[in-house]
């Protein structure tokens, strides 16, 4: 086990994307193992939610900005991609970058309030912006109003149409892993350290030469781009989008993913996304009890497990390291 | 047309004012922003509707029962859940992300609790207030008049309670500084519960008042939350007179917007006001000392 870890670490040092490429290859045969299309659909939804949670974690966990408007960005991504495809007849491969860019621009708008506001005020402003998006969509005829947009084309490459969950899996899975890869590397770089400085103390970050506003905006734009990408993938996966896909319920589910996984912990938010999506899908037949449990879970996690699963993992790892150190010392003393 | 719209906007604004009053009261007293306050409003309306239709009580009695019931519920929720979170730092502090997520989770929980108890179909709350008042060509349904009278009465009672009673003085002392209030012999935990209960009762009052106009449904709490926030922010978060004035401003603006611009986007106007005020003047009309950077 340790040998494998060591090998991965060495590979990572010499060629960072390598472990991720291996991961992509490991995930490739999944559609062959799944029993039916529904299971693969589930996996696709999990990958999309991982993208959303990773994006939300950048701004919320690493930059410490309380945003509740993320679902609005998700909606913008999905609608942009769908509308560009339907009205201009372009392919998915143009619609996806368009959606990412448009959502990134919208992220600037959601991010600007963070210059002057923090905490609950910022939550209010972003809630207002995110919710305006949904209400605007459901009241505008051009955007499908309350009927939603249907017949969104499937992605295709040179005549191959990705019309089944088992096919579109090969688009969603690599993009999602690429997203995690980029996120991990950003957070490891100077930008990531600047985010953490802004989160822990904006004033001392500013005195240490971190351009607080710039990095807040960068965090918002990055997370918006993740949301836009996830939205676009979602639109082309289910081919039908409706304003009800982007309600505050979804926002709380998203929050739950990040909080359960642990704020500011990339691995944790992935675990959170997987768990919450699975529970969400398995309890779908009982929507009222499902949300009852989700709401209570969010409350109880915040109270009793504020660091989430990521915090538990970190604690486990650090304890193990500590125990090993002690053992080494004891061995040295015995010699 | 203009007078009609302003009159109706004023009445609806009173509803927003009541909710905003509760939000401001909680914020100034407990230093937390309560994101599940819309659900208190929803529960108030539901309790009122159930009592009114099942027990056939008179409307004023319904009102009292709904207020007490919701206040009790709010006190229990605060005591069991929020206090664990806010007491973490050795007392009530401006809790950050935790309380916001906790509030959203609680809102979801309460909404679906209502789903389980009363199913999600909108329920009528049939109260007969008599014919509408017609003066010249102004048409003013009597239920709106009721709202204004009851809301103003509640606001006056709250003001008298806070300004001229000993209990009110204790609450104001607690809002000012919890440690010193505690040293002066004020039962701070009790005052916190009381403040929370009063705030929830105000939201319930708004719910019972709006019930006869709209149907009562489990999703009603969510929009009112943001409108209440908009009202509270316009007036200055934490300022009680500001909450009422803000509520009226938001109500009238929304009514005029719906009448002259477009009825489809009615719900967005409050959001726009909220965002505009937050960006331009976060301290609101009655600029209050903000506890957060704003």
Coordinates of C-alpha atoms in Angstrom, one line a residue:
Chain A
X1 CA 0.0 0.0 0.0
X2 CA 2.7 2.4 1.0
X3 CA 4.6 1.4 -2.0
X4 CA 1.7 2.4 -4.3
X5 CA 1.4 5.7 -2.5
X6 CA 5.1 6.3 -3.0
X7 CA 4.9 5.4 -6.7
X8 CA 2.0 7.8 -7.2
X9 CA 3.8 10.6 -5.4
X10 CA 6.9 10.2 -7.6
X11 CA 4.8 10.1 -10.7
X12 CA 2.9 13.1 -9.6
X13 CA 6.1 15.0 -9.0
X14 CA 7.6 14.3 -12.4
X15 CA 4.4 14.5 -14.5
X16 CA 1.4 15.8 -12.5
X17 CA -1.4 14.7 -14.9
X18 CA -0.2 11.1 -15.0
X19 CA -2.2 9.8 -11.9
X20 CA -5.3 11.5 -13.3
X21 CA -4.8 9.9 -16.7
X22 CA -4.5 6.5 -15.0
X23 CA -7.7 7.3 -13.1
X24 CA -9.5 8.1 -16.4
X25 CA -8.4 4.8 -17.8
X26 CA -9.5 3.0 -14.7
X27 CA -12.9 4.5 -15.0
X28 CA -13.2 3.8 -18.7
X29 CA -14.8 0.3 -18.5
X30 CA -17.4 1.3 -16.0
X31 CA -20.4 1.2 -18.5
X32 CA -19.6 -2.4 -19.2
X33 CA -19.9 -3.3 -15.6
X34 CA -23.1 -1.5 -14.9
X35 CA -26.3 -3.5 -14.9
X36 CA -28.5 -1.0 -16.8
X37 CA -28.6 2.5 -18.3
X38 CA -30.0 3.9 -15.1
X39 CA -26.9 3.0 -13.1
X40 CA -24.8 4.8 -15.7
X41 CA -27.1 7.7 -15.7
X42 CA -26.6 7.9 -11.9
X43 CA -22.8 7.8 -12.3
X44 CA -23.1 10.7 -14.8
X45 CA -25.2 12.7 -12.4
X46 CA -22.6 12.0 -9.7
X47 CA -19.8 13.3 -11.9
X48 CA -21.8 16.4 -12.7
X49 CA -22.5 17.0 -9.0
X50 CA -18.8 16.5 -8.2
X51 CA -18.0 19.3 -10.6
X52 CA -20.6 21.5 -9.0
X53 CA -19.4 20.7 -5.5
X54 CA -15.7 21.2 -6.5
X55 CA -16.6 24.6 -7.9
X56 CA -18.6 25.6 -4.9
X57 CA -15.8 24.5 -2.7
X58 CA -13.3 26.8 -4.4
X59 CA -15.3 29.9 -3.5
X60 CA -16.8 28.7 -0.2
X61 CA -14.3 26.4 1.3
X62 CA -11.1 28.0 0.1
X63 CA -11.9 31.7 -0.4
X64 CA -14.4 31.7 2.5
X65 CA -17.1 33.7 0.6
X66 CA -20.6 32.6 1.6
X67 CA -22.4 32.3 -1.7
X68 CA -25.9 30.9 -2.1
X69 CA -26.3 31.9 -5.7
X70 CA -24.4 29.0 -7.2
X71 CA -27.5 27.3 -8.5
X72 CA -28.3 30.4 -10.5
X73 CA -25.0 30.0 -12.3
X74 CA -25.7 26.4 -12.9
X75 CA -29.0 27.4 -14.5
X76 CA -27.2 30.0 -16.6
X77 CA -24.8 27.4 -17.9
X78 CA -27.5 24.9 -18.7
X79 CA -29.7 27.5 -20.5
X80 CA -26.9 29.1 -22.4
X81 CA -25.7 25.7 -23.7
X82 CA -29.3 24.7 -24.6
X83 CA -30.2 27.9 -26.3
X84 CA -27.0 28.2 -28.3
X85 CA -27.5 24.7 -29.6
X86 CA -31.2 25.1 -30.5
X87 CA -31.2 28.7 -31.9
X88 CA -27.8 28.7 -33.7
X89 CA -27.7 25.1 -34.5
X90 CA -24.1 24.7 -33.3
X91 CA -22.7 21.5 -31.9
X92 CA -22.2 20.7 -28.2
X93 CA -18.4 21.3 -28.6
X94 CA -19.1 25.0 -29.3
X95 CA -22.0 25.3 -26.8
X96 CA -19.9 24.0 -23.9
X97 CA -17.1 26.6 -24.0
X98 CA -19.8 29.3 -24.7
X99 CA -21.7 28.2 -21.6
X100 CA -18.5 28.2 -19.6
X101 CA -17.5 31.7 -20.8
X102 CA -21.0 33.2 -20.3
X103 CA -21.3 31.7 -16.8
X104 CA -17.8 33.0 -16.0
X105 CA -19.0 36.5 -16.9
X106 CA -22.1 36.0 -14.7
X107 CA -19.7 34.9 -12.0
X108 CA -18.2 38.4 -12.1
X109 CA -21.6 39.9 -11.4
X110 CA -22.2 37.5 -8.5
X111 CA -18.7 38.2 -7.2
X112 CA -18.8 41.9 -7.2
X113 CA -21.0 42.2 -4.1
X114 CA -18.3 40.3 -2.2
X115 CA -16.1 43.5 -2.4
X116 CA -18.3 45.3 0.1
X117 CA -20.2 42.6 1.8
X118 CA -19.4 39.6 3.9
X119 CA -21.1 36.8 5.9
X120 CA -24.9 37.0 6.0
X121 CA -25.0 40.1 3.8
X122 CA -23.2 38.4 1.0
X123 CA -25.4 35.3 1.4
X124 CA -28.4 37.6 1.0
X125 CA -27.0 39.4 -2.1
X126 CA -26.1 36.1 -3.8
X127 CA -29.3 34.5 -2.9
X128 CA -31.2 37.4 -4.4
X129 CA -29.1 37.2 -7.6
X130 CA -29.3 33.5 -7.9
X131 CA -33.1 33.4 -7.3
X132 CA -33.6 36.3 -9.8
X133 CA -32.1 34.1 -12.5
X134 CA -34.7 31.4 -11.8
X135 CA -37.6 33.7 -11.6
X136 CA -36.5 35.6 -14.7
X137 CA -36.3 32.3 -16.6
X138 CA -39.7 31.1 -15.5
X139 CA -41.3 34.4 -16.5
X140 CA -39.6 34.8 -19.9
X141 CA -41.3 33.3 -22.9
X142 CA -38.0 33.1 -24.9
X143 CA -36.4 31.0 -22.2
X144 CA -39.2 28.5 -22.3
X145 CA -40.9 30.0 -19.2
X146 CA -42.5 27.4 -17.1
X147 CA -42.6 24.8 -19.9
X148 CA -38.8 24.4 -19.9
X149 CA -36.7 23.7 -23.0
X150 CA -36.9 20.3 -24.5
X151 CA -35.1 18.5 -27.4
X152 CA -31.7 19.7 -26.5
X153 CA -29.4 17.8 -29.0
X154 CA -27.0 15.1 -27.8
X155 CA -23.3 15.8 -28.3
X156 CA -21.8 14.1 -31.3
X157 CA -18.3 13.7 -32.9
X158 CA -18.1 12.9 -36.6
X159 CA -21.4 11.1 -36.8
X160 CA -21.2 9.3 -33.5
X161 CA -24.1 10.5 -31.4
X162 CA -23.7 10.3 -27.6
X163 CA -27.4 9.5 -27.1
X164 CA -27.2 7.0 -24.3
X165 CA -26.0 7.5 -20.7
X166 CA -23.3 4.8 -21.4
X167 CA -22.0 6.9 -24.3
X168 CA -22.2 10.4 -22.9
X169 CA -20.4 8.9 -19.9
X170 CA -17.2 9.1 -22.0
X171 CA -17.6 12.9 -22.3
X172 CA -18.8 13.6 -18.7
X173 CA -16.2 11.5 -16.9
X174 CA -13.0 12.9 -18.4
X175 CA -14.3 16.5 -18.2
X176 CA -15.2 16.0 -14.6
X177 CA -11.8 14.5 -13.7
X178 CA -10.1 17.3 -15.6
X179 CA -12.1 19.7 -13.5
X180 CA -10.9 18.1 -10.3
X181 CA -7.4 18.0 -11.6
X182 CA -7.4 21.7 -12.4
X183 CA -9.0 22.5 -9.1
X184 CA -6.4 20.6 -7.1
X185 CA -3.6 22.2 -8.9
X186 CA -5.0 25.7 -8.6
X187 CA -5.5 25.3 -4.9
X188 CA -1.9 24.1 -4.6
X189 CA -0.5 27.1 -6.5
X190 CA 0.0 30.7 -5.4
X191 CA -3.6 31.5 -6.2
X192 CA -4.8 28.8 -3.8
X193 CA -2.7 30.1 -1.0
X194 CA -4.0 33.6 -1.7
X195 CA -7.5 32.3 -1.4
X196 CA -6.7 30.8 2.0
X197 CA -5.2 34.0 3.1
X198 CA -8.3 35.9 2.1
X199 CA -10.5 33.4 3.9
X200 CA -8.5 33.4 7.1
X201 CA -8.1 37.1 7.5
X202 CA -8.8 39.6 4.7
X203 CA -7.0 42.4 6.4
X204 CA -3.7 40.7 7.1
X205 CA -3.9 39.2 3.6
X206 CA -4.1 42.7 2.2
X207 CA -1.2 43.9 4.3
X208 CA 0.8 41.0 3.1
X209 CA 0.3 42.1 -0.5
X210 CA -2.5 39.9 -1.5
X211 CA -4.9 41.8 -3.8
X212 CA -8.0 40.7 -1.9
X213 CA -10.6 41.9 -4.4
X214 CA -8.8 40.4 -7.3
X215 CA -8.6 37.0 -5.7
X216 CA -12.2 37.1 -4.5
X217 CA -13.3 37.8 -8.1
X218 CA -11.0 35.0 -9.4
X219 CA -12.6 32.6 -7.0
X220 CA -16.1 33.5 -8.0
X221 CA -15.2 33.3 -11.7
X222 CA -13.6 29.9 -11.3
X223 CA -16.5 28.5 -9.4
X224 CA -18.9 30.0 -11.9
X225 CA -17.0 28.3 -14.8
X226 CA -17.3 25.0 -13.0
X227 CA -21.1 25.6 -12.5
X228 CA -21.4 26.6 -16.2
X229 CA -19.6 23.4 -17.3
X230 CA -21.7 21.3 -15.1
X231 CA -24.9 23.0 -16.3
X232 CA -24.0 22.5 -19.9
X233 CA -23.2 18.8 -19.4
X234 CA -26.5 18.4 -17.4
X235 CA -28.5 20.0 -20.2
X236 CA -27.1 17.7 -22.8
X237 CA -27.4 14.6 -20.6
X238 CA -31.1 15.0 -19.8
X239 CA -32.0 17.0 -22.9
X240 CA -34.8 18.7 -21.1
X241 CA -34.4 21.6 -18.6
X242 CA -36.9 23.3 -16.5
X243 CA -36.7 26.2 -14.0
X244 CA -37.7 23.7 -11.3
X245 CA -34.3 22.0 -11.8
X246 CA -32.7 25.0 -10.3
X247 CA -34.6 25.8 -7.2
X248 CA -33.3 26.5 -3.7
X249 CA -33.8 22.8 -2.9
X250 CA -31.0 22.0 -5.3
X251 CA -29.0 24.8 -3.7
X252 CA -29.4 23.2 -0.2
X253 CA -28.5 19.8 -1.6
X254 CA -25.3 21.3 -3.1
X255 CA -24.6 23.0 0.2
X256 CA -25.1 19.7 1.9
X257 CA -22.5 18.0 -0.4
X258 CA -19.9 20.6 0.4
X259 CA -20.7 20.7 4.1
X260 CA -20.8 17.0 4.5
X261 CA -17.6 16.6 2.7
X262 CA -15.9 19.4 4.7
X263 CA -15.5 23.0 3.6
X264 CA -12.1 23.6 2.1
X265 CA -11.3 19.9 1.4
X266 CA -11.3 18.8 -2.2
X267 CA -11.4 15.1 -1.6
X268 CA -14.1 15.6 1.0
X269 CA -16.4 17.5 -1.3
X270 CA -16.1 14.7 -3.8
X271 CA -17.1 12.1 -1.2
X272 CA -19.9 14.4 -0.2
X273 CA -21.1 14.8 -3.7
X274 CA -21.1 11.0 -4.2
X275 CA -22.9 10.3 -1.0
X276 CA -25.6 13.0 -1.3
X277 CA -26.3 12.1 -4.9
X278 CA -26.7 8.4 -4.1
X279 CA -29.0 9.1 -1.2
X280 CA -30.9 11.6 -3.2
X281 CA -31.5 9.2 -6.0
X282 CA -32.3 6.2 -3.8
X283 CA -34.9 8.1 -1.8
X284 CA -36.4 9.7 -4.9
X285 CA -39.7 7.8 -4.4
X286 CA -40.3 9.6 -1.1
X287 CA -39.6 13.3 -1.9
X288 CA -41.0 14.8 1.3
X289 CA -39.1 12.6 3.7
X290 CA -36.0 12.9 1.5
X291 CA -35.9 16.7 1.9
X292 CA -36.9 16.3 5.6
X293 CA -33.8 14.2 6.1
X294 CA -31.6 16.4 4.0
X295 CA -32.6 19.6 5.9
X296 CA -32.1 18.0 9.2
X297 CA -28.8 16.4 8.1
X298 CA -27.5 19.9 7.1
X299 CA -28.4 21.3 10.5
X300 CA -26.9 18.4 12.5
X301 CA -23.7 18.2 10.4
X302 CA -23.1 21.9 11.0
X303 CA -23.7 21.5 14.7
X304 CA -21.9 18.2 15.4
X305 CA -19.4 17.7 12.5
X306 CA -18.5 21.2 11.3
X307 CA -15.4 19.9 9.5
X308 CA -17.3 17.2 7.7
X309 CA -15.9 13.9 6.4
X310 CA -12.8 15.7 5.1
X311 CA -12.0 16.8 8.6
X312 CA -12.4 13.2 9.9
X313 CA -10.0 11.9 7.2
X314 CA -7.5 14.7 8.0
X315 CA -7.7 13.8 11.7
X316 CA -7.2 10.1 11.0
X317 CA -4.2 10.8 8.8
X318 CA -2.5 13.1 11.2
X319 CA -3.1 10.8 14.1
X320 CA -1.6 7.9 12.1
X321 CA 1.4 10.0 11.2
X322 CA 1.8 11.0 14.9
X323 CA 1.6 7.4 16.0
X324 CA 4.2 6.4 13.5
X325 CA 6.6 9.1 14.6
X326 CA 6.2 7.9 18.2
X327 CA 7.0 4.3 17.1
X328 CA 10.1 5.5 15.2
X329 CA 11.3 7.3 18.2
X330 CA 10.7 4.3 20.5
X331 CA 12.6 2.1 18.0
X332 CA 15.5 4.6 18.0
X333 CA 15.6 4.6 21.7
X334 CA 15.6 0.8 21.9
X335 CA 18.5 0.7 19.6
Chain B
X1 CA -55.2 53.1 -10.6
X2 CA -52.3 54.8 -8.8
X3 CA -54.1 55.1 -5.5
X4 CA -55.3 51.5 -5.7
X5 CA -51.9 50.2 -6.3
X6 CA -50.3 52.3 -3.5
X7 CA -53.1 51.3 -1.1
X8 CA -52.6 47.6 -1.8
X9 CA -48.8 48.0 -1.9
X10 CA -49.1 49.6 1.5
X11 CA -51.0 46.7 3.0
X12 CA -48.7 44.0 1.5
X13 CA -45.8 46.2 2.7
X14 CA -47.2 45.9 6.2
X15 CA -46.9 42.1 5.8
X16 CA -43.3 42.4 4.7
X17 CA -42.7 44.8 7.5
X18 CA -43.9 42.3 10.1
X19 CA -41.6 39.6 8.7
X20 CA -38.7 42.1 8.5
X21 CA -39.4 43.2 12.1
X22 CA -38.9 39.6 13.2
X23 CA -35.7 39.2 11.2
X24 CA -34.4 42.5 12.5
X25 CA -35.3 41.6 16.1
X26 CA -33.5 38.3 15.8
X27 CA -30.5 40.0 14.2
X28 CA -30.2 42.8 16.8
X29 CA -30.9 40.6 19.7
X30 CA -29.2 37.3 18.8
X31 CA -26.6 38.5 16.2
X32 CA -27.8 35.8 13.8
X33 CA -29.5 36.1 10.4
X34 CA -32.4 33.6 10.5
X35 CA -32.8 32.0 7.1
X36 CA -35.7 29.9 8.2
X37 CA -37.9 32.8 9.1
X38 CA -40.1 32.4 6.0
X39 CA -41.0 28.9 7.3
X40 CA -42.2 30.4 10.5
X41 CA -44.6 32.6 8.5
X42 CA -45.7 29.5 6.6
X43 CA -46.3 27.6 9.8
X44 CA -48.2 30.5 11.3
X45 CA -50.5 30.5 8.3
X46 CA -51.0 26.8 8.4
X47 CA -51.7 26.7 12.1
X48 CA -54.2 29.5 11.6
X49 CA -55.9 27.8 8.7
X50 CA -56.2 24.5 10.6
X51 CA -57.5 26.1 13.7
X52 CA -60.0 28.2 11.7
X53 CA -61.4 25.5 9.6
X54 CA -61.2 22.5 12.0
X55 CA -62.2 24.2 15.3
X56 CA -64.4 26.9 13.8
X57 CA -62.9 29.5 16.1
X58 CA -63.4 33.2 15.4
X59 CA -60.7 34.9 13.3
X60 CA -59.2 36.9 16.2
X61 CA -58.9 33.8 18.3
X62 CA -57.3 31.9 15.4
X63 CA -54.8 34.8 15.3
X64 CA -53.9 34.4 18.9
X65 CA -53.6 30.6 18.7
X66 CA -51.4 30.8 15.6
X67 CA -49.1 33.4 17.2
X68 CA -48.6 31.4 20.4
X69 CA -48.2 28.1 18.6
X70 CA -45.5 29.4 16.2
X71 CA -43.8 31.3 19.0
X72 CA -43.5 28.1 20.9
X73 CA -42.2 26.2 17.9
X74 CA -39.6 28.9 17.3
X75 CA -38.4 28.9 20.9
X76 CA -38.0 25.1 20.8
X77 CA -36.0 25.3 17.5
X78 CA -33.8 28.0 18.8
X79 CA -33.1 26.3 22.1
X80 CA -32.5 22.9 20.6
X81 CA -30.5 23.7 17.5
X82 CA -29.3 27.3 17.1
X83 CA -28.1 27.7 20.6
X84 CA -25.6 24.9 20.3
X85 CA -24.1 26.6 17.3
X86 CA -24.1 30.1 18.6
X87 CA -23.0 29.2 22.1
X88 CA -19.8 27.6 20.7
X89 CA -17.8 30.7 21.0
X90 CA -18.6 31.2 24.7
X91 CA -21.8 33.2 24.0
X92 CA -23.7 34.6 21.1
X93 CA -21.4 35.7 18.4
X94 CA -21.8 36.7 14.8
X95 CA -21.7 33.1 13.7
X96 CA -20.4 32.8 10.1
X97 CA -21.2 30.3 7.5
X98 CA -22.4 27.7 10.0
X99 CA -25.6 29.5 11.0
X100 CA -26.4 30.3 7.4
X101 CA -26.2 26.7 6.3
X102 CA -28.0 25.7 9.4
X103 CA -30.8 28.1 8.7
X104 CA -31.2 26.9 5.1
X105 CA -31.3 23.3 6.3
X106 CA -33.9 24.2 8.9
X107 CA -36.0 25.9 6.3
X108 CA -35.9 22.8 4.1
X109 CA -36.7 20.6 7.1
X110 CA -39.7 22.7 8.2
X111 CA -41.0 23.1 4.7
X112 CA -41.1 19.3 4.3
X113 CA -42.5 18.8 7.8
X114 CA -45.4 20.9 6.5
X115 CA -45.5 18.7 3.4
X116 CA -45.9 15.6 5.6
X117 CA -48.5 17.2 7.9
X118 CA -50.5 19.1 5.4
X119 CA -50.0 17.9 1.8
X120 CA -48.6 20.3 -0.8
X121 CA -51.9 21.3 -2.5
X122 CA -52.7 25.0 -1.7
X123 CA -55.4 25.3 0.9
X124 CA -58.1 28.0 1.1
X125 CA -58.3 30.1 4.2
X126 CA -61.9 31.2 3.9
X127 CA -62.5 34.2 6.1
X128 CA -65.4 36.5 5.2
X129 CA -64.5 40.2 5.8
X130 CA -67.6 41.6 4.1
X131 CA -67.8 43.7 1.0
X132 CA -65.0 45.8 -0.4
X133 CA -64.8 49.5 0.4
X134 CA -65.6 51.7 -2.6
X135 CA -64.8 55.4 -2.5
X136 CA -65.4 57.0 -5.9
X137 CA -63.5 54.8 -8.2
X138 CA -61.1 53.4 -5.6
X139 CA -61.8 49.8 -4.8
X140 CA -60.3 48.6 -1.6
X141 CA -61.0 45.1 -0.3
X142 CA -61.7 45.1 3.4
X143 CA -59.1 42.3 4.1
X144 CA -56.4 44.8 3.2
X145 CA -57.7 47.2 5.7
X146 CA -57.7 44.4 8.3
X147 CA -54.0 43.8 7.5
X148 CA -53.1 47.4 8.0
X149 CA -55.0 47.7 11.3
X150 CA -53.7 44.5 12.8
X151 CA -50.1 45.1 11.7
X152 CA -50.1 48.6 13.1
X153 CA -51.6 47.4 16.3
X154 CA -49.0 44.7 16.6
X155 CA -46.2 47.2 15.9
X156 CA -47.6 49.6 18.5
X157 CA -47.8 46.7 21.1
X158 CA -44.2 45.7 20.3
X159 CA -43.0 49.2 20.6
X160 CA -44.7 49.7 24.0
X161 CA -43.4 46.3 25.1
X162 CA -39.8 47.1 24.2
X163 CA -39.8 50.7 25.3
X164 CA -42.0 50.8 28.4
X165 CA -41.9 47.5 30.2
X166 CA -39.3 46.0 32.4
X167 CA -39.1 42.9 30.3
X168 CA -38.6 45.0 27.2
X169 CA -35.8 46.8 29.0
X170 CA -34.2 43.5 29.8
X171 CA -34.4 42.5 26.1
X172 CA -32.8 45.7 25.0
X173 CA -30.1 45.3 27.5
X174 CA -29.5 41.7 26.3
X175 CA -29.3 43.0 22.7
X176 CA -26.8 45.6 23.7
X177 CA -24.3 43.4 25.5
X178 CA -25.0 39.9 26.7
X179 CA -22.2 39.6 29.2
X180 CA -23.0 42.9 31.0
X181 CA -26.7 42.2 31.0
X182 CA -25.9 38.8 32.6
X183 CA -23.8 40.5 35.3
X184 CA -26.7 42.9 36.0
X185 CA -28.9 39.9 36.9
X186 CA -30.8 39.6 33.6
X187 CA -31.7 36.0 32.7
X188 CA -30.0 36.2 29.3
X189 CA -30.9 32.7 28.0
X190 CA -34.6 33.3 28.8
X191 CA -34.5 36.7 27.1
X192 CA -33.0 35.2 24.0
X193 CA -35.8 32.6 23.9
X194 CA -38.3 35.4 24.4
X195 CA -36.9 37.5 21.6
X196 CA -36.9 34.6 19.2
X197 CA -40.4 33.7 20.2
X198 CA -41.7 37.2 19.6
X199 CA -40.0 37.4 16.3
X200 CA -41.6 34.1 15.2
X201 CA -45.0 35.3 16.5
X202 CA -44.6 38.4 14.2
X203 CA -43.9 36.2 11.2
X204 CA -46.9 34.0 12.1
X205 CA -49.1 37.1 12.4
X206 CA -48.0 38.1 8.9
X207 CA -48.9 34.5 7.7
X208 CA -52.3 34.5 9.3
X209 CA -53.1 38.0 7.9
X210 CA -52.0 37.1 4.3
X211 CA -53.8 33.7 4.4
X212 CA -57.3 34.9 3.5
X213 CA -55.9 36.8 0.4
X214 CA -53.7 34.0 -1.1
X215 CA -54.1 30.4 -0.5
X216 CA -52.0 28.7 2.2
X217 CA -49.3 26.5 0.7
X218 CA -46.1 25.0 1.8
X219 CA -43.9 27.0 -0.6
X220 CA -45.2 30.4 0.5
X221 CA -42.4 30.9 3.1
X222 CA -39.6 31.1 0.7
X223 CA -40.4 34.3 -1.3
X224 CA -41.5 36.1 1.7
X225 CA -38.1 35.4 3.3
X226 CA -36.3 37.4 0.6
X227 CA -38.9 40.1 0.6
X228 CA -38.6 40.4 4.3
X229 CA -34.8 40.5 4.0
X230 CA -35.2 43.2 1.3
X231 CA -37.4 45.2 3.6
X232 CA -35.0 44.8 6.6
X233 CA -32.0 45.8 4.5
X234 CA -33.7 48.8 3.0
X235 CA -34.6 50.1 6.4
X236 CA -31.2 49.2 7.9
X237 CA -30.6 45.7 9.2
X238 CA -31.4 45.5 12.9
X239 CA -33.4 48.7 13.0
X240 CA -37.0 48.1 14.0
X241 CA -38.6 51.3 12.6
X242 CA -36.4 50.8 9.6
X243 CA -37.9 47.3 9.1
X244 CA -41.5 48.7 8.9
X245 CA -40.5 51.6 6.6
X246 CA -38.5 49.2 4.4
X247 CA -41.5 46.8 4.3
X248 CA -43.8 49.6 3.1
X249 CA -41.2 50.8 0.5
X250 CA -40.7 47.3 -0.9
X251 CA -44.5 46.6 -0.9
X252 CA -45.4 49.8 -2.7
X253 CA -42.5 49.5 -5.2
X254 CA -43.5 45.9 -6.0
X255 CA -47.1 46.9 -6.4
X256 CA -46.3 49.8 -8.7
X257 CA -43.8 47.7 -10.6
X258 CA -46.4 45.0 -11.1
X259 CA -49.0 47.6 -12.2
X260 CA -46.9 49.7 -14.6
X261 CA -44.0 47.6 -15.7
X262 CA -44.8 44.0 -15.9
X263 CA -46.7 41.6 -13.6
X264 CA -44.7 38.6 -14.8
X265 CA -41.5 39.9 -13.1
X266 CA -43.4 41.0 -9.9
X267 CA -41.2 38.9 -7.6
X268 CA -37.9 40.2 -9.1
X269 CA -38.4 43.8 -8.0
X270 CA -37.9 43.0 -4.4
X271 CA -34.6 41.2 -5.3
X272 CA -33.4 44.1 -7.3
X273 CA -34.1 46.5 -4.5
X274 CA -32.3 44.2 -2.1
X275 CA -29.2 44.0 -4.3
X276 CA -29.3 47.7 -5.1
X277 CA -29.4 48.7 -1.5
X278 CA -26.7 46.2 -0.5
X279 CA -24.4 47.5 -3.2
X280 CA -25.1 51.2 -2.7
X281 CA -25.9 51.7 0.9
X282 CA -25.6 48.5 3.0
X283 CA -26.4 50.3 6.2
X284 CA -29.9 51.1 4.9
X285 CA -32.1 54.2 5.4
X286 CA -31.9 54.3 9.1
X287 CA -28.2 53.7 9.1
X288 CA -27.4 51.3 11.9
X289 CA -24.1 50.4 13.3
X290 CA -23.3 47.2 11.4
X291 CA -21.9 44.3 13.3
X292 CA -20.4 42.9 10.1
X293 CA -18.4 44.6 7.5
X294 CA -21.1 45.9 5.2

